[in-house]
Tab-separated table of N, CA and C in Angstrom:
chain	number	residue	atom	x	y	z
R	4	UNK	N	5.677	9.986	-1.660
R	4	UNK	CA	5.687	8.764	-0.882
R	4	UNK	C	7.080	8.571	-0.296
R	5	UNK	N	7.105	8.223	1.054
R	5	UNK	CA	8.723	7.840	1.709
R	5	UNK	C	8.309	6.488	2.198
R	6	UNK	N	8.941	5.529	1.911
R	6	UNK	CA	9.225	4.768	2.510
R	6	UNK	C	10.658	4.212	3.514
R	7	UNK	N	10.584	3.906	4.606
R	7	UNK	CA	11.533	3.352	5.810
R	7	UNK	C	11.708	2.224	5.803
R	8	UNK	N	11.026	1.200	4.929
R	8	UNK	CA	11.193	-0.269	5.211
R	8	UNK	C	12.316	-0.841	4.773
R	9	UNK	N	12.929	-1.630	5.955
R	9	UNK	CA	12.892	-1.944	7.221
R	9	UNK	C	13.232	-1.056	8.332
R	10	UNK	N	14.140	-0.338	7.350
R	10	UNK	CA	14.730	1.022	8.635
R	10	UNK	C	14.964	1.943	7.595
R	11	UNK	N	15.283	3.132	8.241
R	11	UNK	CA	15.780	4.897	7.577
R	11	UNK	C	16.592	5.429	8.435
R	12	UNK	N	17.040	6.096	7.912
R	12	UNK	CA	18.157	7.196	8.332
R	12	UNK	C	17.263	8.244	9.038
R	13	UNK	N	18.414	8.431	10.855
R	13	UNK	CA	17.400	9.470	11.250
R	13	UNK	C	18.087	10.900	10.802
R	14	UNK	N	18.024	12.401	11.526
R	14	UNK	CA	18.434	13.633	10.758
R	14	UNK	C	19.773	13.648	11.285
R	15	UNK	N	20.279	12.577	12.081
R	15	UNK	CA	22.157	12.471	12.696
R	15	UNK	C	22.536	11.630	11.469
R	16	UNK	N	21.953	10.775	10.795
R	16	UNK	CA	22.702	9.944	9.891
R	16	UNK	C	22.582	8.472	10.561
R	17	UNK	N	21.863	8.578	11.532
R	17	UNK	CA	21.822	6.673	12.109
R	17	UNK	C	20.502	6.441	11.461
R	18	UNK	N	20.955	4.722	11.962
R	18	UNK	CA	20.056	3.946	11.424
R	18	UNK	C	18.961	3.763	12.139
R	19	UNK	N	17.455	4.117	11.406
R	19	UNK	CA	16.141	3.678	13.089
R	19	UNK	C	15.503	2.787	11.829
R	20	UNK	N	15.212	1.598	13.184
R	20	UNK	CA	14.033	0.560	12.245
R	20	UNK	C	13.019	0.524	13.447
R	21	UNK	N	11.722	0.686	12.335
R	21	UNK	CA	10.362	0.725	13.097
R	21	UNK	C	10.174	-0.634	13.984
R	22	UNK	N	9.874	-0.459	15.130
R	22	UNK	CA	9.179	-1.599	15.392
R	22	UNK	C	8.591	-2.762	14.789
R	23	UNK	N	8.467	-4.017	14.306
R	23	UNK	CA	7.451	-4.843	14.087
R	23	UNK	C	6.030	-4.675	14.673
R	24	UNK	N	5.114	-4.541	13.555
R	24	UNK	CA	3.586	-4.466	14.365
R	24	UNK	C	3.418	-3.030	14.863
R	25	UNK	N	4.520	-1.799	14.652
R	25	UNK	CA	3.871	-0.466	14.871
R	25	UNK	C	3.119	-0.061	13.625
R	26	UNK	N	2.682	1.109	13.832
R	26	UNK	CA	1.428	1.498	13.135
R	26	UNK	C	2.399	2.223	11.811
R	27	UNK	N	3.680	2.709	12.148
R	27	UNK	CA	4.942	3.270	10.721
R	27	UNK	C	5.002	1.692	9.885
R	28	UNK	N	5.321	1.086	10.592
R	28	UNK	CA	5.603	-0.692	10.355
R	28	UNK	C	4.676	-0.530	9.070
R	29	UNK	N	3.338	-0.642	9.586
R	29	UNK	CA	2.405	-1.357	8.474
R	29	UNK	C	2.232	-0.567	7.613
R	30	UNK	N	1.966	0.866	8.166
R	30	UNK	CA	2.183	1.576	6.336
R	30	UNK	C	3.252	1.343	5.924
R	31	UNK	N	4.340	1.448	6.169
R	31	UNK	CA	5.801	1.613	4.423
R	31	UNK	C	5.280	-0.351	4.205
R	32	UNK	N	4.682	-1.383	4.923
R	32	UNK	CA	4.675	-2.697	4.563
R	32	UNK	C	3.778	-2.082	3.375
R	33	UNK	N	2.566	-1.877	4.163
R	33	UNK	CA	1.114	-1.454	2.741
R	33	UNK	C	1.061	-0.370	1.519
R	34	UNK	N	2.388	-0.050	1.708
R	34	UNK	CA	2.903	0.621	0.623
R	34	UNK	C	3.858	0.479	-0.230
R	35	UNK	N	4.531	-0.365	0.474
R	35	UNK	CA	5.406	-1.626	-0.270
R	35	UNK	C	4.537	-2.615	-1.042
R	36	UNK	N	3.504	-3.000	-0.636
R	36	UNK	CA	2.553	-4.208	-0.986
R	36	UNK	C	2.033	-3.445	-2.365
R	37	UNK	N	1.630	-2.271	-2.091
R	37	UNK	CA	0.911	-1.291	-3.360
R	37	UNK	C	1.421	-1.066	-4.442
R	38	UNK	N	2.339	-0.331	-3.937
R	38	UNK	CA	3.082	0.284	-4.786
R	38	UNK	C	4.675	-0.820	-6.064
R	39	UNK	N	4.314	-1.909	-5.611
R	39	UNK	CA	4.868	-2.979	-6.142
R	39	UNK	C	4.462	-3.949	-7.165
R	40	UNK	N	5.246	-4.756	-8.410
R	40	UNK	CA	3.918	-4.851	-9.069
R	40	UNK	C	4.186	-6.175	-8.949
R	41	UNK	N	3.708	-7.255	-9.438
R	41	UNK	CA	3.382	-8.528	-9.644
R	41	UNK	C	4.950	-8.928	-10.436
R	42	UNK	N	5.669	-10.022	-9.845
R	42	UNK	CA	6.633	-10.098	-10.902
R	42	UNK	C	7.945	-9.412	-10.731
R	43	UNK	N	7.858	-8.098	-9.656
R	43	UNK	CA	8.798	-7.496	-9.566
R	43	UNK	C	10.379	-8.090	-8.757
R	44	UNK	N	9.625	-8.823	-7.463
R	44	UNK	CA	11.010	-9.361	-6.683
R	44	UNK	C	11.099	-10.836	-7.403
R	45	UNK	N	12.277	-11.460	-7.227
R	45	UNK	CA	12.852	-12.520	-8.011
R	45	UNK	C	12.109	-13.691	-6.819
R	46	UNK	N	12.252	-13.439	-5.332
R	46	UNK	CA	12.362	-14.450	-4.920
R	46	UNK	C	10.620	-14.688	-4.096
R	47	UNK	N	9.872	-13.260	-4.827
R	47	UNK	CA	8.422	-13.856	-4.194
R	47	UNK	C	7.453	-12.869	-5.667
R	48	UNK	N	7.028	-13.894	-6.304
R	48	UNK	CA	7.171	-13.418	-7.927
R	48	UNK	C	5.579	-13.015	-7.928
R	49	UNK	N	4.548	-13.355	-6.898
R	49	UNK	CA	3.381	-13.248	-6.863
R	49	UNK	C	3.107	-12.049	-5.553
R	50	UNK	N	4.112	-11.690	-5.289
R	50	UNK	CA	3.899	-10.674	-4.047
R	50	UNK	C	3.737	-9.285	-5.075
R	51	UNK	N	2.416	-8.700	-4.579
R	51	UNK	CA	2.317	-6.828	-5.526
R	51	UNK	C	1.049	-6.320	-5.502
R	52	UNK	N	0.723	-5.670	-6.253
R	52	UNK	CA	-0.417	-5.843	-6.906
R	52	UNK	C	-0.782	-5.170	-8.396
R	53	UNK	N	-1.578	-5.119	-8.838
R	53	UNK	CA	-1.685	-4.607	-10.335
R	53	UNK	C	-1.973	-3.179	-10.404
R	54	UNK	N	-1.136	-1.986	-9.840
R	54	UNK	CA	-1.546	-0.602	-9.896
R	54	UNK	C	-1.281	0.112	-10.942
R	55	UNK	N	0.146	-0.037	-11.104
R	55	UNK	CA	0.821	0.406	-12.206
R	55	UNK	C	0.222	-0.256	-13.620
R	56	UNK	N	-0.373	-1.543	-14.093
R	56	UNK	CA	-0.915	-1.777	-14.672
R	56	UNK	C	-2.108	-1.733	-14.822
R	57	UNK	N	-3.067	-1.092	-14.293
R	57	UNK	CA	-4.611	-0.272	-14.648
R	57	UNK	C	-4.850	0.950	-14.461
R	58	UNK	N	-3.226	1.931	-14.260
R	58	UNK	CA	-2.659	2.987	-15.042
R	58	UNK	C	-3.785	2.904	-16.640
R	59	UNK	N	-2.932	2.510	-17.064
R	59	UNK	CA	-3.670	2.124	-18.241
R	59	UNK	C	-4.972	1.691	-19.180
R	60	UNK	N	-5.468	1.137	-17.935
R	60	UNK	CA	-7.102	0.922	-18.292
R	60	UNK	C	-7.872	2.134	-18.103
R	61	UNK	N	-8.766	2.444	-18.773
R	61	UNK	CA	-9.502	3.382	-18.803
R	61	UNK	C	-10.739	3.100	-18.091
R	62	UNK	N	-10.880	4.359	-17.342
R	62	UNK	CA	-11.934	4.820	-16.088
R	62	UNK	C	-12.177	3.977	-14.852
R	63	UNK	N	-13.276	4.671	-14.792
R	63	UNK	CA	-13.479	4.009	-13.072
R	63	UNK	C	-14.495	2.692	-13.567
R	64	UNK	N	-15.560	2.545	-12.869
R	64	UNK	CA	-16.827	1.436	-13.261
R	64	UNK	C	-16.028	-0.151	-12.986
R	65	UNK	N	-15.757	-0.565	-14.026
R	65	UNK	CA	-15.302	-2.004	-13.809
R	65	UNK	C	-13.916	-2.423	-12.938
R	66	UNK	N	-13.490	-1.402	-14.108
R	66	UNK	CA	-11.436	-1.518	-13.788
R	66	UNK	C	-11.715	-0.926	-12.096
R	67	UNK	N	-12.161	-0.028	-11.520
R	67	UNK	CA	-12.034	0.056	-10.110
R	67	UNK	C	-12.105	-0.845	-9.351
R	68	UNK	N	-13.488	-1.707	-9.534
R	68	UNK	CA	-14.183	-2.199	-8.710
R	68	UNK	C	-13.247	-3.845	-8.738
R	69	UNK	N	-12.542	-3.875	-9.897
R	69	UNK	CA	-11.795	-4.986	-10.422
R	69	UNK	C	-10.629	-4.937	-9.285
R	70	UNK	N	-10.080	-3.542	-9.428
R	70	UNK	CA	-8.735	-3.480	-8.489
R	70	UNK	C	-8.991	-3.319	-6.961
R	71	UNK	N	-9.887	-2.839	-6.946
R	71	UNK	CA	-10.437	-3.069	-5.291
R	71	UNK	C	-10.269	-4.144	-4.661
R	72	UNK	N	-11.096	-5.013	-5.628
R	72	UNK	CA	-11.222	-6.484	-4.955
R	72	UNK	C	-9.664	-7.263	-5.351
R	73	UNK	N	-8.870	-6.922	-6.003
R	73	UNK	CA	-7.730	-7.322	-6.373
R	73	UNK	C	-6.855	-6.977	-4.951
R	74	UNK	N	-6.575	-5.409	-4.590
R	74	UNK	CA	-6.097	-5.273	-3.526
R	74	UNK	C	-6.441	-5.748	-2.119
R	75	UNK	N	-7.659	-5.957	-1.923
R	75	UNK	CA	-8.112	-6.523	-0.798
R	75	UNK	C	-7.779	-7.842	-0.520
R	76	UNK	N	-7.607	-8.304	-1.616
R	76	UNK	CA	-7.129	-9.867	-1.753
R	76	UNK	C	-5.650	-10.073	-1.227
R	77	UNK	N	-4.905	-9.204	-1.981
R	77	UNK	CA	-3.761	-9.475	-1.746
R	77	UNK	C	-3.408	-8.210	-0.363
R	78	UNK	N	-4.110	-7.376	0.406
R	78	UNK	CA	-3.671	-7.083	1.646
R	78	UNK	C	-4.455	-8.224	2.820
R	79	UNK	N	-4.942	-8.541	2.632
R	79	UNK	CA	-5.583	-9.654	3.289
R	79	UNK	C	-4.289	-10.596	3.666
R	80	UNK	N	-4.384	-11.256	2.240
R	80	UNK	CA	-3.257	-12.216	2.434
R	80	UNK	C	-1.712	-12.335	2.802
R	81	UNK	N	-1.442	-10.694	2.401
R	81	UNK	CA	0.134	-10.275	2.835
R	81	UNK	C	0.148	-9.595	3.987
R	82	UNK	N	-1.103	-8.614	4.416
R	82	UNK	CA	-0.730	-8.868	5.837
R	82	UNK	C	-2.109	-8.793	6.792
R	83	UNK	N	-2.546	-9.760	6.536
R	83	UNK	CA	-3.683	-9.769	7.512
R	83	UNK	C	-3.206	-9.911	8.546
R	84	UNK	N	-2.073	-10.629	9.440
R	84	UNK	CA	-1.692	-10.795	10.729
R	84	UNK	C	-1.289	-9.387	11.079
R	85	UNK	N	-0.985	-7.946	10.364
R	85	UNK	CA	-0.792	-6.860	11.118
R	85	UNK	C	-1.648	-5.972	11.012
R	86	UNK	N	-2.997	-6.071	9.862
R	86	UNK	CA	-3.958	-5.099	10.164
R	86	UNK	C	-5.456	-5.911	9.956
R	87	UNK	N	-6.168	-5.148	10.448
R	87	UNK	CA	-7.540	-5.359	9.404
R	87	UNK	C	-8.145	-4.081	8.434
R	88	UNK	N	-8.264	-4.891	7.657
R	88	UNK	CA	-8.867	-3.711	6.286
R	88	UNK	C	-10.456	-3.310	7.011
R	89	UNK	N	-10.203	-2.289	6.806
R	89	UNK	CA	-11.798	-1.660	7.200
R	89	UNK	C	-12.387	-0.892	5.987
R	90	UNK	N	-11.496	-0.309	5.173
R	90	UNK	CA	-12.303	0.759	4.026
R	90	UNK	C	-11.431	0.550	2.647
R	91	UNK	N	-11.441	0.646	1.738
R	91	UNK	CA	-10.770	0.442	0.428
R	91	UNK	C	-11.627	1.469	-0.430
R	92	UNK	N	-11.173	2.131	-1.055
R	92	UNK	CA	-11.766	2.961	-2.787
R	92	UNK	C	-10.847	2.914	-3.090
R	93	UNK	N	-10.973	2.670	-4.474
R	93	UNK	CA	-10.263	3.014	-5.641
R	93	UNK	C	-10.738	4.563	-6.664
R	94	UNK	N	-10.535	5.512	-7.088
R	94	UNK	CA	-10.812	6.509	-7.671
R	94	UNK	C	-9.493	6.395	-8.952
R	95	UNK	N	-10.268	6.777	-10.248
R	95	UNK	CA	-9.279	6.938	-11.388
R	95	UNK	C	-9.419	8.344	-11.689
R	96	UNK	N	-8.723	9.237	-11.840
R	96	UNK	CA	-9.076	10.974	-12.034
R	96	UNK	C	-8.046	10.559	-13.217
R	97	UNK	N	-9.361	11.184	-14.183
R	97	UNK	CA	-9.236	11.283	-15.513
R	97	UNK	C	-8.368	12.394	-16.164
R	98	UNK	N	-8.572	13.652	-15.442
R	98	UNK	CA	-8.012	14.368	-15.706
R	98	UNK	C	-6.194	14.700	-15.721
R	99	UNK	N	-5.731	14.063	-14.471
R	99	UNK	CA	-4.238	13.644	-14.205
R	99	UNK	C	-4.281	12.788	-14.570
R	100	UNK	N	-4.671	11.630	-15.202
R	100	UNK	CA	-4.434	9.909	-15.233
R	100	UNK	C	-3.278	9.473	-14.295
R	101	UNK	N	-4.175	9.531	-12.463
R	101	UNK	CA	-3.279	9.302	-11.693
R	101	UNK	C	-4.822	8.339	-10.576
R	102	UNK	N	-4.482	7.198	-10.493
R	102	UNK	CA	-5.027	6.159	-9.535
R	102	UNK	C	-4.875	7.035	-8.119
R	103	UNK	N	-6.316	7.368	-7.662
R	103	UNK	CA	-6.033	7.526	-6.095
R	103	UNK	C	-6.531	6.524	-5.400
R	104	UNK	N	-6.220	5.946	-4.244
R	104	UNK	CA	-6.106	5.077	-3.424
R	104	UNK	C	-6.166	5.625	-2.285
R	105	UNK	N	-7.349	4.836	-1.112
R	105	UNK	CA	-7.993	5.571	0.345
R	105	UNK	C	-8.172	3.984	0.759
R	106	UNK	N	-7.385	4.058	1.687
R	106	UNK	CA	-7.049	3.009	2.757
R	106	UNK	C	-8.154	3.766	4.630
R	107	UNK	N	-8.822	2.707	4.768
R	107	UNK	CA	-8.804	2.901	6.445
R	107	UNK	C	-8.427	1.405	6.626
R	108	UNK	N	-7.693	1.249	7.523
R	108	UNK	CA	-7.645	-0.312	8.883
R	108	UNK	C	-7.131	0.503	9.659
R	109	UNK	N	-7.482	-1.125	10.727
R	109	UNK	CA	-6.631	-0.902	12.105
R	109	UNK	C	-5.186	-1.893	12.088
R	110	UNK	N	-4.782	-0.965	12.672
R	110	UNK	CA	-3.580	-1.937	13.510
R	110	UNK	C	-3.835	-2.919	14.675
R	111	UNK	N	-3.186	-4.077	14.201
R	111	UNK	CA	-3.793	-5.113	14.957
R	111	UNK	C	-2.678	-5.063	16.579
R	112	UNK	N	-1.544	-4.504	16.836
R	112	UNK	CA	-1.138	-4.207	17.662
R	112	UNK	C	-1.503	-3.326	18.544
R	113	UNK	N	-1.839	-2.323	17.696
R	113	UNK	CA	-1.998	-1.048	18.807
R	113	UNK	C	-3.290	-1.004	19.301
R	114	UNK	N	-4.462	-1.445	18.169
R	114	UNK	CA	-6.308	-1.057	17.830
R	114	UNK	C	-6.048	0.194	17.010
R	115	UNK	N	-4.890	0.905	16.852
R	115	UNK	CA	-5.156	2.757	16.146
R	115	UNK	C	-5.919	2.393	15.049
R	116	UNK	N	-6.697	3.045	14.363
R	116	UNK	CA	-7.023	3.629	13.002
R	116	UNK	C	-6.589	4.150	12.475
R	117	UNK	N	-6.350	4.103	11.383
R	117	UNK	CA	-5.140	4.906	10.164
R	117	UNK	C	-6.013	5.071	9.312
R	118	UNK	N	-5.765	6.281	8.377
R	118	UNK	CA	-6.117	7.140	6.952
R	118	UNK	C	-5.232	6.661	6.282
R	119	UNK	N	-4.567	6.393	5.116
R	119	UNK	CA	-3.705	6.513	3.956
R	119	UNK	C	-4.362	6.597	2.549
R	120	UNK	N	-3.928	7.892	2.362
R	120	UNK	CA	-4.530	7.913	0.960
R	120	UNK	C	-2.706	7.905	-0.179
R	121	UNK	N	-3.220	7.131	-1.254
R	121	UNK	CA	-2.023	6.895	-1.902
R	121	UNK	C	-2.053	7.035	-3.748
R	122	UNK	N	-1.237	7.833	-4.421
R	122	UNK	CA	-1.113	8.530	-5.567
R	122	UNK	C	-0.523	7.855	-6.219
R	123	UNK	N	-1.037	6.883	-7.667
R	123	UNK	CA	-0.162	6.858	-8.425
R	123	UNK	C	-0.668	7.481	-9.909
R	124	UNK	N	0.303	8.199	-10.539
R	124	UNK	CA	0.635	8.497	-12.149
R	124	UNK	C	1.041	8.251	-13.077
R	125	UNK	N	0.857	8.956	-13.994
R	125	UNK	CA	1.988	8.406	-15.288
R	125	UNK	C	3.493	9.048	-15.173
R	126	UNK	N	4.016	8.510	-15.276
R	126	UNK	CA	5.939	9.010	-14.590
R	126	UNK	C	5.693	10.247	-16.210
């Protein structure tokens, strides 16, 4: 996973920040949103979601269908003004005990459609 948010270093050593509302924009946002947990920033204590914590729960069936609707909730609400959610799964592979995550929306700027599929494990 790389994230740029707000900006990254280009291969000269300067600074590039994505556009607001480009289609780079909203993934490192929706991967910021993901990959973050509940509790983590001081000054927005409900901004995250629970990934890293159903790590831990065992299998798919409930705990998926639990975090699905958990994430949808909170990409809705954190950034519904830059996309719309079109597709969500959750998958638990038992075998790595690593959460995969399959994103489709659109970008509400451009109309594009985006894929993101997103990995988390046990460190």
């Amino acid at each position: 996973m790389r994230l740029a948010y707000p900006c990254s270093a280009t291969p000269l050593g300067q600074a590039r920040a994505w556009p607001y509302g480009s289609p780079e924009h909203v993934r490192d946002c929706l991967e910021l949103l993901i990959m973050t947990g509940p509790g983590e920033r001081v000054m927005r204590p409900a901004f995250g979601s629970p990934v890293r914590e159903m790590l831990f729960a065992a299998g798919n069936g409930p705990v998926a269908v639990a975090l699905e609707a958990t994430l949808e909730a909170a990409i809705t609400q954190e950034l519904g003004h830059l996309l719309v959610l079109r597709n969500l799964l959750v998958d638990f592979d038992e075998t790595v005990a690593a959460l995969q995550i399959e994103l489709t929306y659109e970008v509400k700027a451009t109309g594009k459609a985006v894929n993101l599929s997103l990995s988390k494990g046990l460190p």
